[in-house]
Amino acid sequence: AQSVAQPEDQVNVAEGNPLTVKCTYSVSGNPYLFWYVQYPNRGLQFLLKYITGDNLVKGSYGFEAEFNKSQTSFHLKKPSALVSDSALYFCAVRDPLGNNRLAFGKGNQVVVIP
Amino acid sequence: DGGITQSPKYLFRKEGQNVTLSCEQNLNHDAMYWYRQDPGQGLRLIYYSQIVNDFQKGDIAEGYSVSREKKESFPLTVTSAQKNPTAFYLCASSIVPGEIYGYTFGSGTRLTVV
């Protein structure tokens, strides 16, 4: 069973508009959740994580994510998208069935239109 | 500065040839990972190691081999048994337990069969 799902292949948004990238998870126990960003031909860069505490997590480059336990979601958000936010975004979750390693979603391509 | 170095950035392999991808980290992390990235398929785990002289198969280990003789180094060999090796390969490392602190990624190696 897939531990984390990113339902959209691509998200298009106009520059200056709010950006949302969706992630839902399915794991037992406490979910440890992460967001990473990948620019072309580069490695993944850490954006933010939720381990415990406040459901709204703030991260790098103005991104934030909201942990919603009832909806098993951890959507990534940015109030005002920039063209430079165009990249591939990955959600990840601790996988208790995978020796507690991180399980990654398939990624979402974000395209910010000038 | 601490980080992960992958080399080379681009690599070309002839049919039937073995090639080795280098991954070195100076973060003093115990765990290291190799992922394969294909368009639209996200990250797939090839091998991982949580301690020197020990490593475990991931989801797609066939046709690949690794070694972990030093804490800093985790080279990946793509053997001739891997029939479709063209992909982007990412190395990562983490403090154990990595599910709390997250992973640090290298910049990747793009392997192409010619």
Short mmCIF file of C-alpha atoms in Angstrom, two decimals:
data_model
loop_
_atom_site.label_atom_id
_atom_site.label_comp_id
_atom_site.label_asym_id
_atom_site.label_seq_id
_atom_site.Cartn_x
_atom_site.Cartn_y
_atom_site.Cartn_z
CA ALA A 1 0.00 0.00 0.00
CA GLN A 2 1.26 3.43 -0.91
CA SER A 3 2.19 5.51 2.15
CA VAL A 4 1.90 8.92 0.55
CA ALA A 5 -0.13 10.13 -2.43
CA GLN A 6 0.27 13.25 -4.49
CA PRO A 7 -2.86 13.14 -6.64
CA GLU A 8 -2.00 15.80 -9.20
CA ASP A 9 0.72 15.39 -11.83
CA GLN A 10 1.05 19.11 -12.52
CA VAL A 11 -0.12 22.28 -10.85
CA ASN A 12 -0.36 25.45 -12.92
CA VAL A 13 -0.72 28.78 -11.16
CA ALA A 14 -0.38 32.40 -12.19
CA GLU A 15 2.39 34.42 -10.61
CA GLY A 16 1.09 36.19 -7.51
CA ASN A 17 -1.73 33.72 -6.93
CA PRO A 18 -1.85 31.27 -4.03
CA LEU A 19 -0.13 27.94 -4.60
CA THR A 20 -1.29 24.63 -3.13
CA VAL A 21 0.33 21.24 -3.66
CA LYS A 22 -1.66 18.36 -2.22
CA CYS A 23 -0.41 15.38 -0.23
CA THR A 24 -2.30 12.68 1.63
CA TYR A 25 -0.73 9.94 3.70
CA SER A 26 -1.61 6.51 4.95
CA VAL A 27 0.53 5.19 7.78
CA SER A 28 -0.03 3.76 11.21
CA GLY A 29 1.28 5.51 14.29
CA ASN A 30 2.42 9.11 14.41
CA PRO A 31 3.02 10.52 10.93
CA TYR A 32 6.32 12.29 10.42
CA LEU A 33 5.86 14.34 7.24
CA PHE A 34 8.24 16.23 4.97
CA TRP A 35 8.21 18.40 1.85
CA TYR A 36 11.14 18.64 -0.55
CA VAL A 37 11.67 20.67 -3.73
CA GLN A 38 13.73 19.66 -6.76
CA TYR A 39 14.97 22.00 -9.49
CA PRO A 40 15.96 20.52 -12.88
CA ASN A 41 18.98 18.21 -12.77
CA ARG A 42 19.50 18.84 -9.06
CA GLY A 43 19.01 16.95 -5.84
CA LEU A 44 16.08 17.41 -3.49
CA GLN A 45 16.13 20.31 -1.06
CA PHE A 46 14.36 20.23 2.30
CA LEU A 47 11.48 22.70 2.68
CA LEU A 48 9.76 21.82 5.94
CA LYS A 49 8.62 19.02 8.21
CA TYR A 50 5.95 18.12 10.71
CA ILE A 51 6.92 15.91 13.62
CA THR A 52 4.67 17.12 16.42
CA GLY A 53 3.16 20.33 17.78
CA ASP A 54 1.46 23.12 15.85
CA ASN A 55 -0.45 21.87 12.81
CA LEU A 56 0.76 24.82 10.70
CA VAL A 57 4.41 24.43 9.83
CA LYS A 58 6.46 27.24 8.26
CA GLY A 59 9.46 26.46 6.09
CA SER A 60 11.91 27.85 3.59
CA TYR A 61 11.18 30.33 0.77
CA GLY A 62 7.81 31.41 2.25
CA PHE A 63 6.26 27.93 2.09
CA GLU A 64 4.06 26.49 4.78
CA ALA A 65 2.10 23.28 5.23
CA GLU A 66 -0.90 22.32 7.29
CA PHE A 67 -1.15 18.97 9.00
CA ASN A 68 -4.73 17.71 9.11
CA LYS A 69 -5.07 14.48 11.03
CA SER A 70 -8.76 13.89 10.28
CA GLN A 71 -8.19 14.24 6.55
CA THR A 72 -4.74 12.58 6.68
CA SER A 73 -3.35 15.42 4.62
CA PHE A 74 -0.27 17.63 4.61
CA HIS A 75 -0.82 20.15 1.81
CA LEU A 76 1.97 22.57 0.90
CA LYS A 77 0.98 26.21 0.45
CA LYS A 78 2.42 29.55 -0.51
CA PRO A 79 0.31 32.72 -0.41
CA SER A 80 1.84 34.32 -3.50
CA ALA A 81 3.65 32.18 -6.08
CA LEU A 82 6.82 33.31 -7.86
CA VAL A 83 8.06 32.17 -11.26
CA SER A 84 11.12 30.84 -9.45
CA ASP A 85 8.86 28.43 -7.52
CA SER A 86 8.46 26.38 -10.70
CA ALA A 87 9.92 23.01 -9.74
CA LEU A 88 9.10 19.44 -8.75
CA TYR A 89 7.73 19.03 -5.23
CA PHE A 90 7.87 15.80 -3.22
CA CYS A 91 5.95 14.85 -0.12
CA ALA A 92 7.45 12.18 2.16
CA VAL A 93 6.35 10.29 5.25
CA ARG A 94 7.98 7.95 7.72
CA ASP A 95 7.06 4.43 6.71
CA PRO A 96 6.74 2.20 9.79
CA LEU A 97 6.53 -0.85 7.53
CA GLY A 98 9.71 0.17 5.73
CA ASN A 99 12.04 0.12 8.69
CA ASN A 100 11.03 3.72 9.43
CA ARG A 101 12.67 5.03 6.29
CA LEU A 102 11.06 7.88 4.40
CA ALA A 103 8.58 6.96 1.67
CA PHE A 104 8.31 9.55 -1.12
CA GLY A 105 5.34 10.48 -3.26
CA LYS A 106 5.70 10.55 -7.04
CA GLY A 107 6.11 14.30 -7.09
CA ASN A 108 4.14 17.24 -8.42
CA GLN A 109 5.40 19.53 -11.15
CA VAL A 110 4.53 23.14 -10.34
CA VAL A 111 4.47 25.63 -13.18
CA VAL A 112 4.12 29.29 -12.26
CA ILE A 113 2.97 31.33 -15.23
CA PRO A 114 4.29 34.90 -15.48
CA ASP B 1 30.73 23.36 4.20
CA GLY B 2 29.20 19.96 4.95
CA GLY B 3 27.30 18.13 2.28
CA ILE B 4 27.03 15.23 -0.13
CA THR B 5 29.06 15.08 -3.32
CA GLN B 6 28.02 12.89 -6.23
CA SER B 7 30.27 12.31 -9.17
CA PRO B 8 30.31 12.41 -12.06
CA LYS B 9 27.39 14.68 -12.91
CA TYR B 10 26.92 12.98 -16.27
CA LEU B 11 27.93 9.42 -17.16
CA PHE B 12 27.63 7.43 -20.34
CA ARG B 13 27.63 3.65 -20.39
CA LYS B 14 28.02 1.27 -23.26
CA GLU B 15 25.97 -1.89 -23.49
CA GLY B 16 27.37 -4.65 -21.27
CA GLN B 17 29.56 -2.31 -19.27
CA ASN B 18 29.64 -1.88 -15.49
CA VAL B 19 29.86 1.67 -14.17
CA THR B 20 30.29 3.03 -10.66
CA LEU B 21 28.67 6.17 -9.30
CA SER B 22 30.40 7.91 -6.44
CA CYS B 23 28.72 9.33 -3.32
CA GLU B 24 30.73 10.97 -0.53
CA GLN B 25 29.40 12.83 2.53
CA ASN B 26 31.18 14.83 5.23
CA LEU B 27 28.14 15.27 7.45
CA ASN B 28 29.04 12.41 9.77
CA HIS B 29 25.72 10.78 8.93
CA ASP B 30 25.33 7.11 9.69
CA ALA B 31 22.76 6.23 7.04
CA MET B 32 23.10 6.54 3.26
CA TYR B 33 20.67 5.81 0.44
CA TRP B 34 20.58 5.41 -3.33
CA TYR B 35 17.50 6.36 -5.33
CA ARG B 36 16.65 6.08 -8.99
CA GLN B 37 14.46 8.77 -10.55
CA ASP B 38 12.58 8.29 -13.81
CA PRO B 39 10.12 10.82 -15.24
CA GLY B 40 6.69 10.47 -13.66
CA GLN B 41 7.78 7.67 -11.30
CA GLY B 42 9.12 9.61 -8.37
CA LEU B 43 11.98 8.20 -6.32
CA ARG B 44 12.59 4.48 -6.11
CA LEU B 45 14.94 3.11 -3.47
CA ILE B 46 17.78 0.94 -4.75
CA TYR B 47 19.91 0.25 -1.66
CA TYR B 48 20.42 1.75 1.76
CA SER B 49 22.94 1.42 4.55
CA GLN B 50 22.50 2.40 8.19
CA ILE B 51 25.98 1.47 9.36
CA VAL B 52 29.41 0.76 7.95
CA ASN B 53 29.82 -2.71 6.42
CA ASP B 54 26.08 -3.28 6.28
CA PHE B 55 23.51 -2.50 3.60
CA GLN B 56 20.03 -3.58 2.62
CA LYS B 57 18.21 -3.98 -0.68
CA GLY B 58 15.54 -1.48 -1.52
CA ASP B 59 12.63 -1.87 -3.92
CA ILE B 60 14.63 -2.15 -7.16
CA ALA B 61 18.02 -3.65 -6.25
CA GLU B 62 18.31 -6.05 -9.20
CA GLY B 63 21.21 -5.15 -11.47
CA TYR B 64 22.86 -2.90 -8.88
CA SER B 65 25.49 -3.42 -6.19
CA VAL B 66 26.88 -1.26 -3.38
CA SER B 67 29.56 -1.26 -0.71
CA ARG B 68 29.94 0.62 2.56
CA GLU B 69 33.54 0.26 3.64
CA LYS B 70 33.75 3.77 5.07
CA LYS B 71 31.18 5.92 6.81
CA GLU B 72 31.72 8.72 4.30
CA SER B 73 31.36 6.70 1.12
CA PHE B 74 28.57 4.66 -0.48
CA PRO B 75 29.37 3.91 -4.14
CA LEU B 76 26.76 2.38 -6.45
CA THR B 77 27.72 0.04 -9.29
CA VAL B 78 25.32 -0.34 -12.17
CA THR B 79 26.04 -3.74 -13.62
CA SER B 80 25.39 -5.13 -17.09
CA ALA B 81 22.47 -7.06 -15.56
CA GLN B 82 20.53 -3.79 -15.25
CA LYS B 83 18.77 -3.75 -18.59
CA ASN B 84 17.43 -0.22 -18.50
CA PRO B 85 19.92 1.88 -16.54
CA THR B 86 19.25 5.24 -18.16
CA ALA B 87 17.98 7.42 -15.30
CA PHE B 88 18.86 10.12 -12.80
CA TYR B 89 20.50 8.68 -9.68
CA LEU B 90 20.32 10.42 -6.31
CA CYS B 91 22.32 9.70 -3.19
CA ALA B 92 21.10 10.81 0.23
CA SER B 93 22.24 10.59 3.83
CA SER B 94 20.69 11.02 7.25
CA ILE B 95 21.32 10.91 10.94
CA VAL B 96 19.74 7.79 12.37
CA PRO B 97 16.81 7.99 12.92
CA GLY B 98 16.40 9.75 9.61
CA GLU B 99 12.65 9.89 9.84
CA ILE B 100 12.90 12.74 12.35
CA TYR B 101 15.69 14.81 10.85
CA GLY B 102 15.03 14.11 7.20
CA TYR B 103 17.49 13.34 4.44
CA THR B 104 20.20 15.42 2.77
CA PHE B 105 20.52 14.82 -0.97
CA GLY B 106 23.39 15.08 -3.39
CA SER B 107 23.05 16.82 -6.76
CA GLY B 108 22.62 13.61 -8.70
CA THR B 109 24.26 11.70 -11.54
CA ARG B 110 22.56 11.36 -14.90
CA LEU B 111 23.42 8.02 -16.47
CA THR B 112 22.79 7.40 -20.15
CA VAL B 113 23.29 4.21 -22.12
CA VAL B 114 24.86 4.81 -25.52
#
